[in-house]
Short mmCIF file of C-alpha atoms in Angstrom, two decimals:
data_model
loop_
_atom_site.label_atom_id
_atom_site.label_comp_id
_atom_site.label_asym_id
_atom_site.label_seq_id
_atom_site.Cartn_x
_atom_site.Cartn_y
_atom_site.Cartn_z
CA UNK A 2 0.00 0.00 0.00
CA UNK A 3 1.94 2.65 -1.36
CA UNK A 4 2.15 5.43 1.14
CA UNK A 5 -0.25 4.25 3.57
CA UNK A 6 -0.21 4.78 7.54
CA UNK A 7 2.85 7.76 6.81
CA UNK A 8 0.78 9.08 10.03
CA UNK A 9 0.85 7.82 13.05
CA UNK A 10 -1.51 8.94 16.12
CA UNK A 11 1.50 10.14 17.76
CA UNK A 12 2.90 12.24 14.61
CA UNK A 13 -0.87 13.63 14.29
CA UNK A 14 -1.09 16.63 16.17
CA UNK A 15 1.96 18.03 14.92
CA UNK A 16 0.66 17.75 11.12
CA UNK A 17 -2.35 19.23 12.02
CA UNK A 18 -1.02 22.21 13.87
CA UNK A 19 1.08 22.76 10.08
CA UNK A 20 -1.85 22.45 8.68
CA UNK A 21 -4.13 25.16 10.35
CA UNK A 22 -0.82 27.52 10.40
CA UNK A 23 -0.33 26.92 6.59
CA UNK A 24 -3.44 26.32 5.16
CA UNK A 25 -6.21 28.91 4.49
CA UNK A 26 -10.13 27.72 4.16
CA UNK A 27 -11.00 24.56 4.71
CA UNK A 28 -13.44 23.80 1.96
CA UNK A 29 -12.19 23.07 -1.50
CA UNK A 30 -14.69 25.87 -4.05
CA UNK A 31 -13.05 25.01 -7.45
CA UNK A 32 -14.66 22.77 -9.88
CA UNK A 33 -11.52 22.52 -11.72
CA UNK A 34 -10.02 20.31 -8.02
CA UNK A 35 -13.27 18.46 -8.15
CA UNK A 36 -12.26 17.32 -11.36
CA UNK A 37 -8.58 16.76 -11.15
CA UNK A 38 -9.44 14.70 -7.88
CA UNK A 39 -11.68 12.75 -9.81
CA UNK A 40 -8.88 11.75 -12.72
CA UNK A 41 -6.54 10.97 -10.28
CA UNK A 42 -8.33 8.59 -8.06
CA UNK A 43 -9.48 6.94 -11.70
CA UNK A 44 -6.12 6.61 -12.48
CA UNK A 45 -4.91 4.67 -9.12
CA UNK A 46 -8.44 2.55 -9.00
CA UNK A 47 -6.86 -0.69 -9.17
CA UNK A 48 -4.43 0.58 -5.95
CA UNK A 49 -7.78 0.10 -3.50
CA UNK A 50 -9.78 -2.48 -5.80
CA UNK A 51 -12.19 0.01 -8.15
CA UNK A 52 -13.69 -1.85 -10.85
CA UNK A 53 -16.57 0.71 -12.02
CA UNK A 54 -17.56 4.10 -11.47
CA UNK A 55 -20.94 4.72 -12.82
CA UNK A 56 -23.66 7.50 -12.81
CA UNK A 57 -27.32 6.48 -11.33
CA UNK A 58 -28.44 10.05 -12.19
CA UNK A 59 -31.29 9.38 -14.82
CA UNK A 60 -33.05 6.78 -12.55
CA UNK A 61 -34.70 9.56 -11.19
CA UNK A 62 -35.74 12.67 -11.92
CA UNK A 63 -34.96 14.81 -9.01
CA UNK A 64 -32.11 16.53 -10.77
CA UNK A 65 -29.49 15.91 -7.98
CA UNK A 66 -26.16 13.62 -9.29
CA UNK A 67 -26.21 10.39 -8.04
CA UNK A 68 -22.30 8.25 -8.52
CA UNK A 69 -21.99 4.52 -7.69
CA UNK A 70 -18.16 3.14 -7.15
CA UNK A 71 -17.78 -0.77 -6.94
CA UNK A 72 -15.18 -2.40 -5.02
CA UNK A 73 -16.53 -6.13 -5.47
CA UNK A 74 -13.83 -7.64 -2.70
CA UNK A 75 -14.82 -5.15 -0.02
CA UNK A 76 -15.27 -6.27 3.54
CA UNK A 77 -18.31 -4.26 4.25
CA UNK A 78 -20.55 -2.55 1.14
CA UNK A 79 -19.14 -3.57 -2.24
CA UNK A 80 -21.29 -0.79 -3.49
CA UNK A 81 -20.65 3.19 -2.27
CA UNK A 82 -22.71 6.05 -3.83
CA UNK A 83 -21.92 9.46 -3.80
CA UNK A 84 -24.33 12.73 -4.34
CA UNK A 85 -23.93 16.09 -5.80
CA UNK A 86 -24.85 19.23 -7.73
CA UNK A 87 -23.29 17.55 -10.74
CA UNK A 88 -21.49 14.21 -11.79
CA UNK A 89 -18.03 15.65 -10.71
CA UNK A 90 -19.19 16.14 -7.38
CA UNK A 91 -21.31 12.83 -7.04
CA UNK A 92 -18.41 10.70 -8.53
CA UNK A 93 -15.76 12.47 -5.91
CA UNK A 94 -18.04 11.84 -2.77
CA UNK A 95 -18.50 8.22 -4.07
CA UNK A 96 -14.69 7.03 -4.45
CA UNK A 97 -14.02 9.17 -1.21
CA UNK A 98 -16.54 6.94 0.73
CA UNK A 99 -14.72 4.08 -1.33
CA UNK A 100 -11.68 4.66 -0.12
CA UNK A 101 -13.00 5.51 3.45
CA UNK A 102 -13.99 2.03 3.57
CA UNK A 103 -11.08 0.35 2.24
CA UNK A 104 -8.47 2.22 4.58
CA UNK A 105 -10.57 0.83 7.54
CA UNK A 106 -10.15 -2.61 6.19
CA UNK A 107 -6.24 -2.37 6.66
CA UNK A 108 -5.43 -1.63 9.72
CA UNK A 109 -2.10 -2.69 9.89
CA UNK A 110 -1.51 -6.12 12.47
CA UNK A 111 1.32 -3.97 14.06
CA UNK A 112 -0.76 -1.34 14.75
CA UNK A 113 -3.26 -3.71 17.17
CA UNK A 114 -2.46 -4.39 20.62
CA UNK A 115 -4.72 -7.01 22.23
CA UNK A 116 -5.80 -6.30 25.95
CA UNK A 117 -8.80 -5.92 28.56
CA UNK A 118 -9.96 -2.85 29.03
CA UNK A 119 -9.51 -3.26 32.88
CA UNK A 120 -5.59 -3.71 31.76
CA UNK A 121 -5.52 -0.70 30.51
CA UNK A 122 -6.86 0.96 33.52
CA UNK A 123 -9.77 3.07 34.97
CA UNK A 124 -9.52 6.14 32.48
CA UNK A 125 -9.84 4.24 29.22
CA UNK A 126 -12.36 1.24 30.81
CA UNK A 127 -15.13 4.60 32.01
CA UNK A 128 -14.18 6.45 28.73
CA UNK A 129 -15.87 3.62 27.07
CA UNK A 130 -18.31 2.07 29.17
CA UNK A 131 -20.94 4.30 27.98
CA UNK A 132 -20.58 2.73 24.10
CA UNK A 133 -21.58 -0.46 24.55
CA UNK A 134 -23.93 -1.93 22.18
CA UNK A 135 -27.43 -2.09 24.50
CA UNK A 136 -25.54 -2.13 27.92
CA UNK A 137 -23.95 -5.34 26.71
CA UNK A 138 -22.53 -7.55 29.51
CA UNK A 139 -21.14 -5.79 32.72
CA UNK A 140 -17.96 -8.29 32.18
CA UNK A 141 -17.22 -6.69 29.02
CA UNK A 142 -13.50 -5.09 30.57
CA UNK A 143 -12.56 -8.48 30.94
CA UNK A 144 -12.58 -9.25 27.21
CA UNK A 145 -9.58 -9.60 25.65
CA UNK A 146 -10.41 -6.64 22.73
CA UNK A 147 -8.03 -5.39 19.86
CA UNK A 148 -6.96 -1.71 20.66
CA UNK A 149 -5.26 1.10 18.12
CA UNK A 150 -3.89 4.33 19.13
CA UNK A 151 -6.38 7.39 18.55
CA UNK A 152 -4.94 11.07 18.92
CA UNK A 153 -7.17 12.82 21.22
CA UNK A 154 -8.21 16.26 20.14
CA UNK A 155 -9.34 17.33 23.50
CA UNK A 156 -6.48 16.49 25.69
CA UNK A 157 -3.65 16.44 22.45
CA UNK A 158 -2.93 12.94 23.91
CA UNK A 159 -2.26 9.91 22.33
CA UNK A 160 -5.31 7.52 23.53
CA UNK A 161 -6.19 3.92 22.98
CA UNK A 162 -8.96 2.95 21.08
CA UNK A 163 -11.24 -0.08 20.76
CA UNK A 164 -10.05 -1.51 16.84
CA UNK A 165 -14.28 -2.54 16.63
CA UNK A 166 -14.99 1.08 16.72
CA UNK A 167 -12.62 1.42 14.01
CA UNK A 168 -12.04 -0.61 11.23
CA UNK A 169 -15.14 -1.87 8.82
CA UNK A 170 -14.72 -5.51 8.85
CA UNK A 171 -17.91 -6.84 8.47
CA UNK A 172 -17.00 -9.93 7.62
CA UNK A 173 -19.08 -13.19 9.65
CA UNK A 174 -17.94 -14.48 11.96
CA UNK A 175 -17.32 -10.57 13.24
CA UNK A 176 -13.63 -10.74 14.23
CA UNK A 177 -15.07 -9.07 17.29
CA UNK A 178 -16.40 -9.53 20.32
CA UNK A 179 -19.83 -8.17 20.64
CA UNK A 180 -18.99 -5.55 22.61
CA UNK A 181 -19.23 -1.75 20.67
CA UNK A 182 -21.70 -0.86 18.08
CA UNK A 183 -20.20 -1.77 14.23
CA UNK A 184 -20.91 1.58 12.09
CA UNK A 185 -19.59 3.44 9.52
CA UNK A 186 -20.04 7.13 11.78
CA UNK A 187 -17.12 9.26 11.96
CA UNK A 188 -14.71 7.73 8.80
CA UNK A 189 -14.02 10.47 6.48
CA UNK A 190 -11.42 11.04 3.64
CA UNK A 191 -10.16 14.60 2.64
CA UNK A 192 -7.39 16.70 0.77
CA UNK A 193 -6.31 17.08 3.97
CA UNK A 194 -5.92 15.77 7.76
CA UNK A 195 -8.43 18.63 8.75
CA UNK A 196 -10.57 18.19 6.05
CA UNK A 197 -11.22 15.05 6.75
CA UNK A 198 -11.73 15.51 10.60
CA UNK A 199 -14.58 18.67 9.73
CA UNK A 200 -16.14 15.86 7.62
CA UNK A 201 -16.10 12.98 10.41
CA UNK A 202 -16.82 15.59 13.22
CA UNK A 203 -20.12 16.78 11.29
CA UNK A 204 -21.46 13.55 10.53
CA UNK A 205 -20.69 12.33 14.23
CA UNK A 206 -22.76 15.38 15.38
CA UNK A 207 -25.58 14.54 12.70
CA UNK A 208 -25.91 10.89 13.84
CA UNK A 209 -25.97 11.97 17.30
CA UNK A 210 -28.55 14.95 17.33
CA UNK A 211 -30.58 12.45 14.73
CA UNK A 212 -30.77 9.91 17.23
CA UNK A 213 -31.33 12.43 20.66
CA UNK A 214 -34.25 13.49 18.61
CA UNK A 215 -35.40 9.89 18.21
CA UNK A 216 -35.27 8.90 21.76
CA UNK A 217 -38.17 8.55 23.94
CA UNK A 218 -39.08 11.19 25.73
CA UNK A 219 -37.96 13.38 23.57
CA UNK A 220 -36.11 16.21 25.17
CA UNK A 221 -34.90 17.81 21.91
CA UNK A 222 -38.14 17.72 19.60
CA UNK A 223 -37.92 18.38 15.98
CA UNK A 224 -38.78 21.49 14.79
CA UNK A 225 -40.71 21.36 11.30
CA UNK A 226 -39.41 23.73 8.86
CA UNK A 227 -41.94 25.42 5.84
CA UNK A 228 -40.52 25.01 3.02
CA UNK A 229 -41.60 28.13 1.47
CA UNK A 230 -39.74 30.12 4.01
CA UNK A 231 -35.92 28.46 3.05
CA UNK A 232 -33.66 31.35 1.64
CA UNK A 233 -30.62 29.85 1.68
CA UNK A 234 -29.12 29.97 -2.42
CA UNK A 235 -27.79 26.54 -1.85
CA UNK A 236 -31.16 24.94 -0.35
CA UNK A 237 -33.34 27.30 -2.35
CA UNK A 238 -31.60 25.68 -5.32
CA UNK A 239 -32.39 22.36 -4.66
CA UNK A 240 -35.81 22.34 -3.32
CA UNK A 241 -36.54 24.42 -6.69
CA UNK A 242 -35.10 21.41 -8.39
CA UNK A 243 -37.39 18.81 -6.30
CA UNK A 244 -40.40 21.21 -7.07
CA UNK A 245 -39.90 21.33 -10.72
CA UNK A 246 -39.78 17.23 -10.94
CA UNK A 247 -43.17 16.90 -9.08
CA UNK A 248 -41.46 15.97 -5.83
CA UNK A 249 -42.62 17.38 -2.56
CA UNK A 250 -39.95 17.64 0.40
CA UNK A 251 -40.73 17.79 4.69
CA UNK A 252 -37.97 19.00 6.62
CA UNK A 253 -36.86 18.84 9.89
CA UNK A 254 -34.35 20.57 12.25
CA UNK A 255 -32.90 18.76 15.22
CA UNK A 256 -31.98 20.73 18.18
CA UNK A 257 -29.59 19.65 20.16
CA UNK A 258 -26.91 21.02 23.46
CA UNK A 259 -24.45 22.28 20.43
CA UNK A 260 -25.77 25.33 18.32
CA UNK A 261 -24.53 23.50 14.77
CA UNK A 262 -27.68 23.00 12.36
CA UNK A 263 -28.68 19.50 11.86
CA UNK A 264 -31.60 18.66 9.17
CA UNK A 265 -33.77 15.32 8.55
CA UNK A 266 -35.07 15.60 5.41
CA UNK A 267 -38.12 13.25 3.66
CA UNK A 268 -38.21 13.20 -0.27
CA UNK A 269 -41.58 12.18 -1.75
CA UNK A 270 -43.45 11.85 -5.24
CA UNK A 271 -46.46 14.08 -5.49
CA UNK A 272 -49.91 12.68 -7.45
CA UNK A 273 -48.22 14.92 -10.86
CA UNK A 274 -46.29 11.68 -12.13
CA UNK A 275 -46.38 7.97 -11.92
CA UNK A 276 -44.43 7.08 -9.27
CA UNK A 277 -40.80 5.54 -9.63
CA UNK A 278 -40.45 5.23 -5.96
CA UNK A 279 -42.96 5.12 -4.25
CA UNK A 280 -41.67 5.51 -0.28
CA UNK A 281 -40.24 8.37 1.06
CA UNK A 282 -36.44 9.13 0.36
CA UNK A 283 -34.52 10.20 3.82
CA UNK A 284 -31.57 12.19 4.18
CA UNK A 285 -29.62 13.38 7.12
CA UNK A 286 -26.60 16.43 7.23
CA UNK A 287 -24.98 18.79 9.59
CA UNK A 288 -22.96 22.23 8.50
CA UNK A 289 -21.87 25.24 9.76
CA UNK A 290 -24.91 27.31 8.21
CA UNK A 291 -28.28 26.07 7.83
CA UNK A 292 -28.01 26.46 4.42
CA UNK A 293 -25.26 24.20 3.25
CA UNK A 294 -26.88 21.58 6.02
CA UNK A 295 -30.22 21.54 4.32
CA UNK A 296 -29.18 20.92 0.92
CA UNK A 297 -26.85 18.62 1.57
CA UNK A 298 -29.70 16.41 3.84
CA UNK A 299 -32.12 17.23 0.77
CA UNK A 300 -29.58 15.44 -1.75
CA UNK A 301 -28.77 12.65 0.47
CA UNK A 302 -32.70 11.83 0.24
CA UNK A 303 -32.47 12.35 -3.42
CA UNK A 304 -30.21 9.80 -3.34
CA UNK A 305 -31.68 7.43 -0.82
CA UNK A 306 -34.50 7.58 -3.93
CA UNK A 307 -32.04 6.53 -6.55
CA UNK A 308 -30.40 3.74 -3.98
CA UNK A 309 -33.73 2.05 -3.72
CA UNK A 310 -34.02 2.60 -7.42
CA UNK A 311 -30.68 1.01 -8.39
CA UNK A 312 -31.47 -1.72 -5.98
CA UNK A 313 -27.64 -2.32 -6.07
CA UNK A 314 -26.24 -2.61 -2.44
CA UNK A 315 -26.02 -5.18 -0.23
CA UNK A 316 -27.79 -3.10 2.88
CA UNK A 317 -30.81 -2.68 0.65
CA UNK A 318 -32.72 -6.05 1.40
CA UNK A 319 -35.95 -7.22 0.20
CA UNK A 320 -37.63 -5.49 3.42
CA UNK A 321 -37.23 -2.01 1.35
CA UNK A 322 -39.49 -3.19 -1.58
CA UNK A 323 -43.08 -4.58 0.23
CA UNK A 324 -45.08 -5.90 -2.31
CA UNK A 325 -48.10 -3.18 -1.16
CA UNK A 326 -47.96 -0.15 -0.15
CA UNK A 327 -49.78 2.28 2.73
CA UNK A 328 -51.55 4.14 0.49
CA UNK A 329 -52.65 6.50 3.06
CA UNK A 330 -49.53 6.62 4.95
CA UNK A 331 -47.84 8.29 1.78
CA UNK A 332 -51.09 10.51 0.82
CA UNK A 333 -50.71 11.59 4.26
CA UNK A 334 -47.21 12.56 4.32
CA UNK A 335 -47.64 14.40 0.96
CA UNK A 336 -50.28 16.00 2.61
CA UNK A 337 -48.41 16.88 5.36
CA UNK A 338 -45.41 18.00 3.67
CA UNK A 339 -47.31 20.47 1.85
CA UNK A 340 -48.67 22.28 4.67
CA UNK A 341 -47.85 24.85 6.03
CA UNK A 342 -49.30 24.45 9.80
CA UNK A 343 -46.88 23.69 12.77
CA UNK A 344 -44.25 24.42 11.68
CA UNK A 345 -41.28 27.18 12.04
CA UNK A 346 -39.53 29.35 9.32
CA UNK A 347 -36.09 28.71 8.62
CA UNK A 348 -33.48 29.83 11.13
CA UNK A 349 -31.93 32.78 10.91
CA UNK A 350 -28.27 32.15 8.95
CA UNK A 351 -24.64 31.33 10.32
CA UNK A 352 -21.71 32.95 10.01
CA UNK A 353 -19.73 30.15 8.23
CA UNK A 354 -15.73 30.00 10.32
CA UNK A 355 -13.58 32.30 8.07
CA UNK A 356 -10.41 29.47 8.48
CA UNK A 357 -9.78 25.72 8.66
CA UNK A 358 -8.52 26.55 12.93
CA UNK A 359 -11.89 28.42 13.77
CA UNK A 360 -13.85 25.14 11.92
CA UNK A 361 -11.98 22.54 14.30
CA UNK A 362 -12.40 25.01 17.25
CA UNK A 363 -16.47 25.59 16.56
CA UNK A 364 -16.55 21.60 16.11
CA UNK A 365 -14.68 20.73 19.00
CA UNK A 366 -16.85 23.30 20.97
CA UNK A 367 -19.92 21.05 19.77
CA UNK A 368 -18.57 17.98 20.39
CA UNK A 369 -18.54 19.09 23.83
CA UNK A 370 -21.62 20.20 24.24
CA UNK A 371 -23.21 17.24 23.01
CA UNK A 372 -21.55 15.12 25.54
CA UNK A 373 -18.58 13.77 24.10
CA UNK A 374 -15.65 13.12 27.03
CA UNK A 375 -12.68 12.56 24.09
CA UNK A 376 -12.52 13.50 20.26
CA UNK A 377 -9.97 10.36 19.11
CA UNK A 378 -8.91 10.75 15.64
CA UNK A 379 -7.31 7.21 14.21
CA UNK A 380 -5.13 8.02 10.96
CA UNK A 381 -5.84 5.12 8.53
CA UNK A 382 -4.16 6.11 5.42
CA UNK A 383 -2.03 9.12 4.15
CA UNK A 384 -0.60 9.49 0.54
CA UNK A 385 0.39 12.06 -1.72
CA UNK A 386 -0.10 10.00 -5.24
CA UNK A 387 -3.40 11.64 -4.93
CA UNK A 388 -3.27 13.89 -1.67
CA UNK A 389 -5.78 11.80 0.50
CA UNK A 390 -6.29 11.26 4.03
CA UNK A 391 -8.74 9.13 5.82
CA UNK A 392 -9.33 9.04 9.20
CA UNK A 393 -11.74 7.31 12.12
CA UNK A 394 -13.14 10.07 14.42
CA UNK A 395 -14.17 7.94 17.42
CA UNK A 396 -16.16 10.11 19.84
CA UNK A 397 -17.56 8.37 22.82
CA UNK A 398 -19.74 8.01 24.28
CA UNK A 399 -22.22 9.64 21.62
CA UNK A 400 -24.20 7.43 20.07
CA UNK A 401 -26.38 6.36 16.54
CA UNK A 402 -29.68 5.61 16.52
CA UNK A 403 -30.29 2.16 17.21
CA UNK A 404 -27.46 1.97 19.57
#
């Protein structure tokens, strides 16, 4: 693996400190790198076991760019799919979440030191006792678990970290204990080692608000948002895109302890067409401005539309395509989605953090907030034959939903 694990947890800190001090805003704005990103990961396919990158676009109509990227001797999804305003942007976000996937199936054997959590003492056995997958067994610091190092963000410490929090072998037999919850939350791949800690600290905070929301009682409710009232040019853009294809959108806003906007979006087929899919399409997202959240949670229901449609991933079972369906249930949420009683007008707009440092500090802020005790970034792979990172952001003990 050419280049791969050139970062250590230890080395971490340091490289991100260069980083902030050298780089200027986070976000990559050109086109032109979308593409070039694109051609180079093409060009190295074979390195992480690309066969076919494909567009899923005109299964729909919703007018958002859908990518699919097969890896057919992955150890978790063979299939990842990737979303955006066009195919450049769709096909990046799909052979990043390729690659996310295959760094966390190589965690190198050196790399894992097997141990109880009760070896390892009091600090790291409470830091984790509040992930276990539905209070599993009280013993479960005697197990003898596979641990990696994790660079702690809040503390600048070097950490260990539980390797089934980690890596995305989901393989049967698990090579795990069952023990911590098996998820995807929290890997991310960037230009950059801070890039790709914005994108895992955003989606950790998405998954958790999502699920706080979800719990019974609820003590953050859901806020309904109108529609009508969404100004944002990003969101504005593609509701007016879902609008002009006959599809009708409800969204959400989570609250949560942290002030960073977190939508749940539902994607549905009005009466104007024959349906092509005929359930609602969910999406999830959390930004820095309520703007760039929403229509990024809009397009990942677009999506969630065209996955159904394409029908090719393993995690999309037979369960997704009932041979009837509740008629009212969907004339109700159309119903619903189109009216304009209880709900709330979109938020007032962010400020979005004028540099990469005041991101990671607004993040880190949140993480907080929402409970976290430790922020543990695991470097999985580093190259510059494309510049990539990926990384695990292991945050505990915030949780998914169904955890």
């Amino acid at each position: 693996m050419n280049g791969a694990y050139a970062v250590t947890a230890d080395q971490l800190g340091a490289r991100l400190e260069q980083e902030i001090a050298t780089r200027g805003h986070f976000r990559g704005r050109e086109p032109e790198a979308t593409e070039e990103l694109v051609r180079a990961l093409w060009s190295v396919r074979r390195r992480f076991g690309i066969t076919r990158v494909g567009s899923l676009t005109r299964l729909d109509r919703a007018g958002v760019a859908v990518a699919q990227v097969v890896r057919p001797l992955s150890l978790s999804n063979a299939v990842s799919q990737g979303k955006g305003a066009n195919l450049m942007e769709a096909a990046a976000s799909a052979l990043m979440e390729a690659l996310e996937c295959w760094a966390a199936e190589r965690i190198a054997p050196e790399r894992i030191k097997v141990a109880t959590a009760r070896d390892l003492g009091d600090e790291v056995r409470n830091l984790y006792a509040g992930c276990r997958v539905h209070g599993f067994d009280a013993g479960w610091d005697q197990l003898q678990l596979g641990w990696t190092e994790g660079y702690d963000l809040f503390s600048a410490r070097v950490l260990p970290v539980p390797v089934a929090m980690v890596d995305t072998i989901y393989t049967l037999p698990s090579p795990h204990p069952v023990a911590f919850p098996r998820s995807t939350r929290g890997l991310a791949a960037g230009r950059t080692v801070l890039a790709a800690i914005i994108h895992a600290a955003l989606e950790v905070l998405e998954r958790a608000s999502v699920a706080e929301a979800e719990r019974y009682p609820r003590s953050y409710p859901e806020l309904r948002i109108d529609p009508s009232s969404v100004s944002g040019p990003l969101a504005s853009q593609v509701l007016g895109r879902l609008k002009a294809s006959d599809l009708v959108a409800g969204i959400w806003l989570a609250p949560a302890e942290h002030n960073l906007p977190v939508f749940r979006c539902q994607v549905i087929e009005t009466e104007g067409h024959r349906e092509i899919a005929p359930m609602p399409g969910e999406g999830f997202a959390c930004d820095f401005t309520h703007d760039r959240a929403l229509a990024a949670a809009l397009m990942e229901a677009a999506q969630a539309r065209v996955t159904a449609l394409a029908g090719g991933r393993e995690d999309i079972t037979r369960m997704s395509y009932p041979e009837r369906h509740d008629r009212k249930y969907l004339d109700a949420r159309r119903h619903a989605f189109r009216s304009s009683s209880e709900t709330v007008p979109f938020p007032a707009e962010y400020d979005e953090p004028a540099s990469g440092a005041a991101a990671l500090t607004a993040l880190l802020s949140a993480l907080k907030a929402a409970g976290a005790l430790a922020a543990l970034v695991v470097p999985l792979y580093s190259d510059k034959d494309p510049d990539i990172d990926v990384v695990r952001l292991v945050v505990p003990p915030l949780r998914d939903l169904g955890e």
